[in-house]
Coordinates of C-alpha atoms in Angstrom, one line a residue:
X1 CA 80.6 119.5 109.4
X2 CA 84.0 117.9 109.8
X3 CA 86.1 118.8 112.8
X4 CA 89.3 120.8 112.2
X5 CA 92.6 121.4 113.9
X6 CA 93.1 125.1 114.8
X7 CA 96.4 126.9 115.4
X8 CA 95.4 127.0 119.1
X9 CA 94.8 123.3 119.0
X10 CA 98.2 122.6 117.5
X11 CA 99.8 124.6 120.3
X12 CA 97.8 122.7 122.9
X13 CA 98.8 119.4 121.2
X14 CA 102.4 120.3 121.7
X15 CA 102.2 121.0 125.4
X16 CA 99.2 119.0 126.7
X17 CA 100.1 115.8 128.4
X18 CA 97.6 113.3 129.8
X19 CA 98.7 110.7 132.4
X20 CA 102.3 110.9 131.3
X21 CA 101.9 108.7 128.2
X22 CA 99.1 110.2 126.1
X23 CA 98.7 113.3 124.0
X24 CA 95.4 114.5 122.6
X25 CA 94.4 117.3 120.2
X26 CA 91.9 119.9 121.1
X27 CA 89.5 120.0 118.2
X28 CA 86.7 122.4 117.1
X29 CA 83.3 120.9 118.0
X30 CA 81.1 119.6 115.3
X31 CA 77.5 120.9 115.0
X32 CA 76.3 117.7 116.8
X33 CA 78.6 117.9 119.7
X34 CA 77.0 118.0 123.2
X35 CA 79.0 119.9 125.7
X36 CA 80.8 117.6 128.1
X37 CA 79.6 114.4 126.4
X38 CA 83.1 112.9 126.5
X39 CA 83.3 113.1 130.3
X40 CA 81.6 109.9 131.4
X41 CA 82.3 110.6 135.1
X42 CA 82.6 114.3 135.2
X43 CA 85.9 115.7 136.5
X44 CA 86.9 112.2 137.8
X45 CA 87.8 110.8 134.4
X46 CA 91.2 110.3 133.0
X47 CA 92.5 110.9 129.5
X48 CA 94.4 107.7 128.7
X49 CA 94.7 105.5 125.7
X50 CA 97.5 103.4 127.0
X51 CA 97.7 99.8 128.1
X52 CA 97.3 101.0 131.6
X53 CA 94.1 103.0 130.9
X54 CA 92.0 101.1 133.5
X55 CA 94.6 101.4 136.3
X56 CA 94.6 105.1 137.2
X57 CA 93.2 106.4 140.4
X58 CA 90.7 109.3 140.4
X59 CA 92.2 112.7 141.0
X60 CA 92.3 114.4 144.4
X61 CA 93.1 111.5 146.8
X62 CA 95.1 112.5 149.8
X63 CA 98.6 111.1 150.5
X64 CA 97.1 108.6 153.0
X65 CA 94.4 107.6 150.5
X66 CA 97.0 107.2 147.8
X67 CA 98.9 104.8 150.1
X68 CA 95.7 102.8 150.7
X69 CA 95.0 102.7 147.0
X70 CA 98.5 101.4 146.4
X71 CA 98.2 98.8 149.1
X72 CA 94.9 97.7 147.6
X73 CA 96.5 97.6 144.2
X74 CA 99.3 95.4 145.5
X75 CA 96.8 93.0 147.1
X76 CA 94.8 92.9 143.9
X77 CA 97.8 91.9 141.9
X78 CA 99.6 89.6 144.4
X79 CA 99.7 85.8 143.9
X80 CA 98.2 83.9 146.8
X81 CA 99.8 80.6 147.9
X82 CA 98.6 77.5 149.7
X83 CA 99.0 77.1 153.4
X84 CA 101.1 76.7 155.4
X85 CA 103.6 79.2 154.0
X86 CA 106.2 81.6 155.3
X87 CA 104.4 84.4 153.6
X88 CA 101.5 84.3 156.1
X89 CA 100.0 87.5 154.7
X90 CA 99.1 85.9 151.4
X91 CA 98.6 82.2 152.1
X92 CA 95.3 80.3 152.2
X93 CA 94.8 79.8 148.4
X94 CA 92.3 77.1 147.6
X95 CA 92.3 74.3 148.3
X96 CA 90.3 74.4 145.0
X97 CA 90.2 77.5 142.9
X98 CA 90.0 79.2 139.5
X99 CA 92.7 81.8 139.9
X100 CA 95.7 82.6 142.1
X101 CA 95.2 86.4 142.0
X102 CA 92.5 88.9 141.3
X103 CA 94.6 90.2 138.4
X104 CA 94.6 86.8 136.8
X105 CA 91.0 87.3 135.8
X106 CA 91.1 91.2 135.7
X107 CA 94.5 91.7 134.1
X108 CA 95.4 95.4 134.4
X109 CA 91.9 95.8 135.9
X110 CA 90.4 94.8 132.6
X111 CA 88.4 92.0 131.1
X112 CA 89.1 88.3 131.2
X113 CA 89.4 85.9 128.3
X114 CA 86.8 83.4 127.1
X115 CA 87.5 79.8 127.7
X116 CA 90.4 78.4 125.5
X117 CA 90.7 74.6 125.5
X118 CA 93.9 73.4 127.1
X119 CA 94.7 76.5 129.1
X120 CA 94.0 77.8 132.6
X121 CA 90.8 79.8 132.8
X122 CA 92.3 83.4 132.9
X123 CA 89.0 85.2 133.6
X124 CA 86.5 82.4 132.8
X125 CA 84.4 80.4 135.2
X126 CA 81.3 78.3 135.3
X127 CA 78.5 78.9 137.7
X128 CA 76.3 75.8 138.4
X129 CA 73.2 75.1 140.5
X130 CA 70.1 72.9 140.8
X131 CA 66.5 74.1 140.2
X132 CA 65.0 76.1 143.0
X133 CA 66.1 78.6 145.6
X134 CA 67.3 78.4 149.2
X135 CA 65.8 80.3 152.1
X136 CA 67.7 83.5 151.1
X137 CA 66.5 83.3 147.5
X138 CA 70.0 82.2 146.4
X139 CA 70.7 79.3 144.1
X140 CA 70.7 75.6 145.2
X141 CA 74.3 74.1 145.3
X142 CA 75.1 71.0 143.3
X143 CA 76.1 68.1 145.6
X144 CA 79.8 67.5 145.5
X145 CA 80.5 70.8 143.6
X146 CA 78.7 73.8 145.2
X147 CA 77.8 76.8 143.1
X148 CA 80.9 77.2 141.0
X149 CA 83.3 74.8 139.3
X150 CA 87.0 74.9 140.3
X151 CA 89.3 73.5 137.7
X152 CA 92.5 74.0 139.7
X153 CA 93.7 72.8 143.1
X154 CA 96.6 72.8 145.4
X155 CA 99.1 69.9 145.5
X156 CA 97.5 66.8 146.9
X157 CA 94.0 68.1 146.4
X158 CA 91.7 67.0 143.6
X159 CA 90.4 69.7 141.2
X160 CA 86.6 69.4 140.5
X161 CA 86.4 69.0 136.7
X162 CA 87.8 70.3 133.5
X163 CA 85.7 72.3 131.0
X164 CA 86.0 72.3 127.2
X165 CA 84.3 74.4 124.6
X166 CA 83.4 73.9 121.0
X167 CA 81.7 76.5 118.7
X168 CA 78.7 76.1 116.5
X169 CA 78.9 78.6 113.5
X170 CA 75.8 80.6 112.7
X171 CA 75.7 82.5 109.4
X172 CA 73.5 85.5 108.8
X173 CA 72.8 88.2 106.3
X174 CA 72.2 92.0 106.6
X175 CA 69.4 93.7 104.7
X176 CA 72.0 95.0 102.2
X177 CA 73.1 91.4 101.4
X178 CA 76.4 91.5 103.2
X179 CA 77.0 88.4 105.4
X180 CA 78.2 87.9 109.0
X181 CA 79.1 84.9 111.1
X182 CA 78.6 84.3 114.8
X183 CA 80.0 81.5 117.0
X184 CA 77.9 79.9 119.7
X185 CA 79.8 78.2 122.5
X186 CA 78.9 74.6 123.5
X187 CA 80.5 73.5 126.8
X188 CA 81.2 70.0 128.0
X189 CA 82.8 68.6 131.2
X190 CA 85.6 66.2 131.4
X191 CA 87.2 64.3 134.4
X192 CA 84.2 65.0 136.7
X193 CA 85.7 64.0 140.1
X194 CA 82.6 64.1 142.4
X195 CA 79.8 62.8 140.3
X196 CA 78.1 63.5 136.9
X197 CA 77.3 67.1 136.1
X198 CA 74.7 66.1 133.4
X199 CA 71.5 68.1 133.8
X200 CA 72.8 70.7 136.2
X201 CA 72.1 74.4 135.5
X202 CA 75.2 76.1 134.1
X203 CA 76.2 79.7 133.5
X204 CA 79.6 80.6 131.9
X205 CA 81.0 83.9 133.0
X206 CA 83.9 86.1 131.9
X207 CA 85.4 88.7 134.3
X208 CA 84.5 92.3 133.5
X209 CA 86.7 95.4 133.7
X210 CA 86.6 96.9 137.1
X211 CA 86.6 100.7 136.4
X212 CA 83.9 102.9 137.9
X213 CA 82.8 100.4 140.6
X214 CA 82.8 103.0 143.4
X215 CA 80.5 105.3 141.5
X216 CA 78.1 102.4 140.9
X217 CA 78.2 101.6 144.6
X218 CA 77.4 105.3 145.4
X219 CA 74.2 105.2 143.2
X220 CA 71.1 105.5 145.4
X221 CA 68.5 102.8 144.7
X222 CA 66.2 105.3 143.1
X223 CA 68.8 106.1 140.4
X224 CA 68.4 102.5 139.2
X225 CA 64.8 101.9 139.9
X226 CA 63.7 105.0 138.0
X227 CA 64.5 103.2 134.8
X228 CA 62.2 100.2 135.6
X229 CA 59.3 99.6 133.3
X230 CA 58.2 96.1 134.3
X231 CA 55.0 96.1 132.3
X232 CA 56.4 98.1 129.3
X233 CA 53.9 100.9 129.9
X234 CA 55.5 103.1 127.2
X235 CA 55.3 100.2 124.6
X236 CA 58.9 100.5 123.5
X237 CA 59.5 96.8 123.9
X238 CA 61.9 97.4 126.9
X239 CA 60.8 96.4 130.4
X240 CA 63.8 96.3 132.7
X241 CA 63.5 95.3 136.3
X242 CA 65.7 95.4 139.3
X243 CA 67.2 92.3 140.9
X244 CA 66.7 92.2 144.7
X245 CA 69.3 89.9 146.3
X246 CA 70.5 88.7 149.7
X247 CA 73.1 90.8 151.5
X248 CA 75.2 88.3 153.4
X249 CA 76.9 91.1 155.5
X250 CA 73.7 92.6 156.9
X251 CA 71.4 89.6 156.5
X252 CA 68.8 91.7 154.6
X253 CA 67.5 91.9 151.1
X254 CA 68.9 94.7 148.9
X255 CA 69.1 96.0 145.4
X256 CA 71.6 94.1 143.3
X257 CA 74.1 96.2 141.4
X258 CA 77.1 94.0 140.5
X259 CA 77.8 90.9 138.4
X260 CA 76.3 89.7 135.1
X261 CA 73.0 89.0 136.8
X262 CA 73.1 92.0 139.3
X263 CA 73.4 89.4 142.0
X264 CA 75.6 91.3 144.4
X265 CA 74.2 94.2 146.4
X266 CA 77.5 95.9 147.4
X267 CA 81.1 96.2 146.2
X268 CA 82.2 94.5 149.5
X269 CA 80.1 91.4 148.9
X270 CA 81.1 91.3 145.2
X271 CA 84.8 91.3 146.1
X272 CA 84.4 88.9 149.1
X273 CA 82.5 86.6 146.8
X274 CA 85.2 86.6 144.2
X275 CA 87.9 85.9 146.9
X276 CA 85.8 82.9 148.1
X277 CA 84.5 81.5 144.8
X278 CA 87.4 82.2 142.5
X279 CA 90.4 81.7 144.9
X280 CA 89.1 79.7 147.8
X281 CA 89.9 82.5 150.3
X282 CA 87.7 83.1 153.3
X283 CA 86.6 86.5 154.5
X284 CA 84.4 87.8 157.4
X285 CA 81.5 87.6 155.0
X286 CA 82.1 84.1 153.6
X287 CA 84.0 82.4 156.4
X288 CA 83.5 78.7 155.5
X289 CA 86.0 76.8 153.4
X290 CA 84.7 76.3 149.8
X291 CA 84.8 72.5 150.1
X292 CA 81.4 70.8 149.4
X293 CA 80.9 67.3 150.7
X294 CA 82.4 64.8 149.8
X295 CA 85.6 66.8 149.1
X296 CA 87.2 65.6 152.3
X297 CA 90.8 66.2 151.3
X298 CA 89.8 69.8 150.5
X299 CA 88.0 70.1 153.9
X300 CA 91.0 68.7 155.8
X301 CA 93.6 70.9 154.1
X302 CA 95.3 73.6 156.3
X303 CA 93.9 77.1 156.1
X304 CA 95.6 80.4 156.1
X305 CA 93.9 81.8 159.2
X306 CA 90.4 82.8 160.1
X307 CA 89.7 84.6 157.9
X308 CA 92.4 84.2 155.3
X309 CA 91.7 87.7 153.9
X310 CA 91.6 90.0 156.9
X311 CA 89.1 92.9 157.1
X312 CA 92.0 95.3 156.8
X313 CA 93.1 93.6 153.5
X314 CA 89.6 93.4 152.2
X315 CA 89.0 97.1 153.0
X316 CA 92.1 98.1 151.0
X317 CA 91.1 96.1 148.0
X318 CA 87.6 97.7 148.2
X319 CA 89.1 101.2 148.4
X320 CA 91.4 100.4 145.4
X321 CA 88.5 99.1 143.3
X322 CA 86.2 101.9 144.3
X323 CA 88.6 104.6 143.2
X324 CA 89.8 103.3 139.8
X325 CA 89.1 106.1 137.3
X326 CA 87.0 105.7 134.1
X327 CA 88.8 106.8 130.9
X328 CA 87.1 109.7 129.1
X329 CA 85.8 109.1 125.6
X330 CA 88.0 109.3 122.6
X331 CA 87.4 110.5 119.1
X332 CA 84.2 112.1 120.3
X333 CA 84.4 115.0 117.8
X334 CA 84.8 112.7 114.8
X335 CA 81.8 113.2 112.5
X336 CA 81.2 109.4 112.1
X337 CA 81.3 109.0 115.9
X338 CA 78.8 111.8 116.3
X339 CA 76.5 110.2 113.7
X340 CA 76.9 106.9 115.5
X341 CA 75.8 108.6 118.8
X342 CA 72.6 109.9 117.2
X343 CA 71.9 106.4 115.7
X344 CA 72.5 104.9 119.2
X345 CA 69.6 107.1 120.5
X346 CA 67.4 106.7 117.3
X347 CA 67.5 102.9 117.6
X348 CA 66.8 103.2 121.3
X349 CA 70.0 101.4 122.4
X350 CA 69.9 104.2 125.1
X351 CA 66.7 102.5 126.4
X352 CA 68.9 100.0 128.3
X353 CA 72.4 101.6 128.0
X354 CA 71.3 104.6 130.0
X355 CA 73.2 107.7 131.1
X356 CA 72.9 110.6 133.5
X357 CA 72.6 109.0 136.9
X358 CA 73.8 110.9 140.0
X359 CA 75.6 109.4 142.9
X360 CA 74.5 110.1 146.5
X361 CA 76.3 110.7 149.7
X362 CA 76.7 107.0 150.7
X363 CA 80.0 106.5 149.0
X364 CA 83.5 105.0 149.7
X365 CA 84.8 108.5 149.8
X366 CA 83.7 112.1 149.5
X367 CA 85.2 112.3 145.9
X368 CA 82.5 109.9 144.7
X369 CA 79.5 111.9 146.0
X370 CA 77.1 113.8 143.9
X371 CA 78.7 112.9 140.6
X372 CA 76.6 112.7 137.4
X373 CA 77.8 109.7 135.4
X374 CA 77.3 108.3 132.0
X375 CA 77.8 104.5 132.4
X376 CA 75.7 103.6 129.4
X377 CA 73.8 101.1 131.7
X378 CA 70.6 101.2 133.7
X379 CA 71.9 98.3 135.8
X380 CA 68.6 96.5 135.4
X381 CA 67.7 93.0 134.3
X382 CA 66.5 92.6 130.7
X383 CA 65.3 89.6 128.7
X384 CA 68.1 89.2 126.1
X385 CA 66.4 86.3 124.3
X386 CA 66.8 82.5 124.1
X387 CA 70.0 82.6 122.2
X388 CA 71.9 84.2 125.2
X389 CA 69.9 82.4 127.9
X390 CA 71.8 80.3 130.5
X391 CA 68.7 78.8 131.9
X392 CA 70.0 79.4 135.5
X393 CA 68.0 81.5 137.9
X394 CA 69.9 84.0 140.1
X395 CA 67.7 85.5 142.8
X396 CA 65.0 87.4 140.8
X397 CA 66.9 87.0 137.5
X398 CA 65.7 84.2 135.2
X399 CA 67.8 82.4 132.6
X400 CA 67.0 84.9 129.9
X401 CA 67.8 88.0 131.9
X402 CA 71.1 89.8 132.2
X403 CA 72.1 93.1 133.8
X404 CA 72.8 95.8 131.3
X405 CA 76.6 95.9 130.9
X406 CA 78.2 99.4 131.4
X407 CA 79.8 100.4 128.1
X408 CA 82.4 102.8 129.6
X409 CA 85.9 101.6 128.6
X410 CA 84.7 99.1 126.1
X411 CA 86.7 100.6 123.2
X412 CA 90.0 100.2 125.3
X413 CA 89.6 96.5 126.1
X414 CA 91.7 95.6 123.0
X415 CA 94.5 98.0 124.1
X416 CA 94.5 96.9 127.7
X417 CA 93.8 93.1 127.3
X418 CA 94.7 92.3 123.7
X419 CA 91.3 91.0 122.7
X420 CA 87.8 92.3 121.8
X421 CA 85.7 89.4 123.1
X422 CA 82.4 90.6 124.7
X423 CA 79.2 89.4 126.4
X424 CA 78.9 87.2 129.5
X425 CA 80.9 84.3 128.0
X426 CA 83.1 86.1 125.5
X427 CA 81.3 84.6 122.5
X428 CA 81.2 87.9 120.6
X429 CA 84.5 88.6 119.0
X430 CA 83.8 92.3 118.6
X431 CA 81.1 95.0 119.1
X432 CA 79.3 94.1 115.9
X433 CA 78.8 90.5 117.0
X434 CA 77.7 91.6 120.5
X435 CA 75.0 93.7 118.9
X436 CA 73.9 90.8 116.7
X437 CA 73.5 88.4 119.7
X438 CA 71.0 90.7 121.2
X439 CA 67.4 89.4 121.3
X440 CA 64.4 89.5 123.5
X441 CA 63.7 93.1 124.5
X442 CA 66.4 94.2 122.1
X443 CA 65.2 92.1 119.1
X444 CA 63.6 95.0 117.3
X445 CA 66.7 97.2 117.9
X446 CA 68.9 94.5 116.5
X447 CA 66.7 94.1 113.4
X448 CA 66.8 97.8 112.8
X449 CA 70.6 97.7 113.1
X450 CA 70.7 94.9 110.5
X451 CA 68.6 97.1 108.2
X452 CA 71.0 100.0 108.3
X453 CA 73.5 100.6 105.5
X454 CA 77.0 99.4 106.0
X455 CA 78.2 103.0 106.6
X456 CA 75.6 103.6 109.4
X457 CA 76.4 100.3 111.0
X458 CA 80.0 101.2 111.2
X459 CA 79.2 104.7 112.5
X460 CA 77.3 103.1 115.4
X461 CA 80.2 100.7 116.1
X462 CA 82.6 103.7 116.0
X463 CA 80.5 105.5 118.6
X464 CA 80.5 102.5 120.9
X465 CA 84.2 102.2 120.4
X466 CA 84.6 105.7 121.6
X467 CA 83.2 105.0 125.0

């Protein structure tokens, strides 16, 4: 049954305003509609389809909390400068770095770009390591470079290397005879300043959108572990497992929740790690300058204080990131979208991209407590196959394993960030290509997708785009 506009709907359309810049119609439900399915975060969601869709705060914050949110937003967007500087509240950048602001990688709180040769890496970085693990289970740094390559540096300081990418074209065919084309990135290093990088383990990464992070933080461990099926006891081919990582604030092992490999246990460590690795800014968690030996000029450069990002500043950024709202679904009453939702379950995409987890009481604020969410992620590690492997271990995660990416907001990335590139390195140019890159535990699901008719494939893509 197609949805219809009613007279009541038309009246509502005239007067109903969402976030000052969006208007929506109220439509009659189709026979397949599930009550409330469009509310990915319950009452905390926002109805926005604008270029600022990822930048709204959740509803209900007090005047003081709104002020903290605004301060965190300002810190997130501000450009940091090298020391010494008259603007002491935002100096300490580098000496080597990938970005000058959080918003450089997460523009409008959204997703970064894949590497484009000859440009600064706005949202792209390269993790590196040697084989093995240190005493904390973390990766082994590469002498002269550490765990992440910095392609930018302050005046008088040597950047570490430059990274280039070329693409291998892979052609494929659906069961109905229609063709598709994928592009596989191949990375090379140029101008290696501190020794050859040949043979080191590498992992390209693109920055993710930052909505809903406070709700993920508030998930009790059991809400993630409940999806584990390490030995695939139900024989569905899916055997996700949790990553247990080192918490550098508490010096304990904890469940990993954040990052492409679920290698950060808390929102605080995730943000502090980005300040340190991406911008060369110290915090109370990561207090040493990011200057691996023999980078003596880097080590001798003036700093912006100890730490360069104060605890007060860090707490404000954490509050800001924790309270960014998730946009509600769009077009959810469209019949093709409804058919796509059912296909999503029939193909068992829902086996990894899970819903209906409930937050606990250990949250950044009371507003994030006891909320049932639909992130379309189980936050577990899954073997995604050899084609997506980076061959770099990250705590318990091996080279083939990646954390299930939450799908909320995925259909708005183009609106917010002017591109549709997906996956950990941005190789997929759209949702269709992202599906076709799935392998490993998702190989059967991918093959079943390829066997669908063109109409049904598009219905599934339409559903994902509605998230």
